[in-house]
mmCIF file with all atom_site columns, C-alpha atoms in Angstrom:
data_model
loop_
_atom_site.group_PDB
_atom_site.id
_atom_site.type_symbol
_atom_site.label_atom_id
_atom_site.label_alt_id
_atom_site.label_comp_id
_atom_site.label_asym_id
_atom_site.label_entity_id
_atom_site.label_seq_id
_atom_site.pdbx_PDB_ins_code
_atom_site.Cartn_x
_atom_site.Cartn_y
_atom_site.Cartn_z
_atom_site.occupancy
_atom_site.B_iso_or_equiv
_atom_site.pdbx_formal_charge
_atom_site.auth_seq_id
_atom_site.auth_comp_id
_atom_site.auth_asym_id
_atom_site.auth_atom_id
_atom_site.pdbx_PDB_model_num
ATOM 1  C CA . UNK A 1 1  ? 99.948  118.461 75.191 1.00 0.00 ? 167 UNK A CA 1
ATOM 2  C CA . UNK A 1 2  ? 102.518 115.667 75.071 1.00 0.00 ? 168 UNK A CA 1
ATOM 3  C CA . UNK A 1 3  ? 104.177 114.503 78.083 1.00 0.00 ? 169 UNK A CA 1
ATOM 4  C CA . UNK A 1 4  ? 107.692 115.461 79.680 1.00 0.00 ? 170 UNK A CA 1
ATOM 5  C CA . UNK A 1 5  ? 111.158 113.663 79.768 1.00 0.00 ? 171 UNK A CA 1
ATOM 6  C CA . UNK A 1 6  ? 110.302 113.383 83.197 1.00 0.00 ? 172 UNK A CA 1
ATOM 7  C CA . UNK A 1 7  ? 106.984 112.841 83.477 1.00 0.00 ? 173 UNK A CA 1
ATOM 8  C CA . UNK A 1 8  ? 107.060 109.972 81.012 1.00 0.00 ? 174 UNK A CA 1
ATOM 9  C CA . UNK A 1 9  ? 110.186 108.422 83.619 1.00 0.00 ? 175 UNK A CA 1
ATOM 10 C CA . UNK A 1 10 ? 107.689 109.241 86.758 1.00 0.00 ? 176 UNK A CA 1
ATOM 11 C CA . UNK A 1 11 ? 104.751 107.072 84.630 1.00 0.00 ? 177 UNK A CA 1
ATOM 12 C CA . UNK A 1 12 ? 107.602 104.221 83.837 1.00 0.00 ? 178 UNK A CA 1
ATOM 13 C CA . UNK A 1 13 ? 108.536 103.494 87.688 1.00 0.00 ? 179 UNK A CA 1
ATOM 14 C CA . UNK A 1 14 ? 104.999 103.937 88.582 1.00 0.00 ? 180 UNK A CA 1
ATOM 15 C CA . UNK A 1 15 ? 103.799 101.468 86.188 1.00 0.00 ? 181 UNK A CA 1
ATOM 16 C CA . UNK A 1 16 ? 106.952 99.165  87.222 1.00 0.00 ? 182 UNK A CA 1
ATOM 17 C CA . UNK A 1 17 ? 106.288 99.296  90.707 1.00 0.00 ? 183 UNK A CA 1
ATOM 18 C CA . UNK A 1 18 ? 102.306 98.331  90.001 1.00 0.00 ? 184 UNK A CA 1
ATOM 19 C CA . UNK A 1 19 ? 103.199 95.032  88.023 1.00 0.00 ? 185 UNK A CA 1
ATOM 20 C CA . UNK A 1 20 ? 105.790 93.875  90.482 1.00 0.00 ? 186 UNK A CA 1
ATOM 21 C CA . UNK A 1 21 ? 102.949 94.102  93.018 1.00 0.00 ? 187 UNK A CA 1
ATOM 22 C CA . UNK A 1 22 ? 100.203 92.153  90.898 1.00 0.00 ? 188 UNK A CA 1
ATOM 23 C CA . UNK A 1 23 ? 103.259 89.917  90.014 1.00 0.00 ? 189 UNK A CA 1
ATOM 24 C CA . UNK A 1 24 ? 103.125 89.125  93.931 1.00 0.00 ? 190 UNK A CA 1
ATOM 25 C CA . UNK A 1 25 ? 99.485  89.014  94.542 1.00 0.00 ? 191 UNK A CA 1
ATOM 26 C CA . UNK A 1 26 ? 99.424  86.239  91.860 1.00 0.00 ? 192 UNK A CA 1
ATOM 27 C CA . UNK A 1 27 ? 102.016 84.266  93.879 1.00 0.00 ? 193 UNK A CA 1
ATOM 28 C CA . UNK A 1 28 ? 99.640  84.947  97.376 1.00 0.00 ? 194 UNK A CA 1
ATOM 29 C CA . UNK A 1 29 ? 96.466  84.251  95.343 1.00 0.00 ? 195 UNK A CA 1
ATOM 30 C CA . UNK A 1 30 ? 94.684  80.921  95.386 1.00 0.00 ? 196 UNK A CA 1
ATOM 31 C CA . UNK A 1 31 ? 91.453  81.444  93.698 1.00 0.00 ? 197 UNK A CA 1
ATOM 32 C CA . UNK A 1 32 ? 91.473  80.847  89.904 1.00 0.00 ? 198 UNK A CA 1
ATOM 33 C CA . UNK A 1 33 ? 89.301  84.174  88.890 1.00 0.00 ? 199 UNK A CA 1
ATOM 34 C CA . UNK A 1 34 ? 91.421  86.579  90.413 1.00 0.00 ? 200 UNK A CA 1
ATOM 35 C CA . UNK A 1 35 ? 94.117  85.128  89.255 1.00 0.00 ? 201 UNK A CA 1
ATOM 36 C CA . UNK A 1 36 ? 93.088  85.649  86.061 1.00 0.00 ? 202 UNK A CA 1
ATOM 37 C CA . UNK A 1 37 ? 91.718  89.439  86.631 1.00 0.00 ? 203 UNK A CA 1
ATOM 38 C CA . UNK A 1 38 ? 95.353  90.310  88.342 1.00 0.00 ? 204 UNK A CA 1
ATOM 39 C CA . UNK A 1 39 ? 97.387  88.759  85.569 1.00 0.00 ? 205 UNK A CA 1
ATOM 40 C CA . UNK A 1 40 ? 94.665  90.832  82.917 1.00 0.00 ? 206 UNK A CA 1
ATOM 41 C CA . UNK A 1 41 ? 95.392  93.939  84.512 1.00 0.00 ? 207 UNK A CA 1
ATOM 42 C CA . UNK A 1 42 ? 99.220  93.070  84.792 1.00 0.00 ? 208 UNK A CA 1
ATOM 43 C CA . UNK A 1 43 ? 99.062  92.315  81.130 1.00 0.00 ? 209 UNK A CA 1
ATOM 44 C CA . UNK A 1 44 ? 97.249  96.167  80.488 1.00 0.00 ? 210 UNK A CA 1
ATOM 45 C CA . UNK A 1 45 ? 100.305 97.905  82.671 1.00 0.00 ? 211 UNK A CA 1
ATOM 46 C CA . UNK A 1 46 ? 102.984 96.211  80.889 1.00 0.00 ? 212 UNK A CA 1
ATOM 47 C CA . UNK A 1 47 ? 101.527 97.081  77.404 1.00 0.00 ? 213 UNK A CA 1
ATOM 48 C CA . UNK A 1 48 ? 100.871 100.827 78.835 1.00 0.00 ? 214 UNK A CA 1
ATOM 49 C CA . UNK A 1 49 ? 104.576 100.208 79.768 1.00 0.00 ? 215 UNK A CA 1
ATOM 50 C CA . UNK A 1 50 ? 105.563 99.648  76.427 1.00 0.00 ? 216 UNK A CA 1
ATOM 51 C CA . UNK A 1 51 ? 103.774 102.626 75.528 1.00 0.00 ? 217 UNK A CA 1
ATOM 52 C CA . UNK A 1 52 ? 105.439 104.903 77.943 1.00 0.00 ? 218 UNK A CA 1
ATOM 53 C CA . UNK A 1 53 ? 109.050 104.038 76.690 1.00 0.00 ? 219 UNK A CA 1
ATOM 54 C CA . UNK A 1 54 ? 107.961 103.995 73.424 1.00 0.00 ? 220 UNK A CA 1
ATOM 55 C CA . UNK A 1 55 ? 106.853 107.941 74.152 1.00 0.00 ? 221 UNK A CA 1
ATOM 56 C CA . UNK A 1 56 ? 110.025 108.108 75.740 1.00 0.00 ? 222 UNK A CA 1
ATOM 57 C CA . UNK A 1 57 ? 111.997 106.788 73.394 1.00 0.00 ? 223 UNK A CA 1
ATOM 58 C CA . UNK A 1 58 ? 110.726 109.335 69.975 1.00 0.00 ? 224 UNK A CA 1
ATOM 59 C CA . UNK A 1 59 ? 111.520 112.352 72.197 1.00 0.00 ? 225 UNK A CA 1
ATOM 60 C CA . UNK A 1 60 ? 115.338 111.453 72.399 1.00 0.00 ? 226 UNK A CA 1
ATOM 61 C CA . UNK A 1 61 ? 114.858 111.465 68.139 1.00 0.00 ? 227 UNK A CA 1
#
């Protein structure tokens, strides 16, 4: 069953608000390997981002 209008827009803040806070626990992090696991996991959200608004996107076609 594909997703809702609004559903999709629910999943778009939701992933939005999620980067912005492993965008600031990079800035508060010291230690190299979690660095690196926050930014790999920041890097999934924003492609499942892309994803999202792409969804969003072919149901205004």
């Amino acid at each position: 069953m594909p997703l809702t209008r609004s559903e999709l827009e629910q999943f778009i803040l939701k992933t939005k608000k999620e980067i912005e806070d492993l965008r600031n626990q990079e800035w508060n992090t010291t230690d190299p390997k979690e660095l690196k696991k926050l930014k790999r996991k920041r890097k999934q959200l924003q492609y499942l981002q892309l994803w999202h608004l792409s969804q969003l996107e072919n149901l205004e076609d």
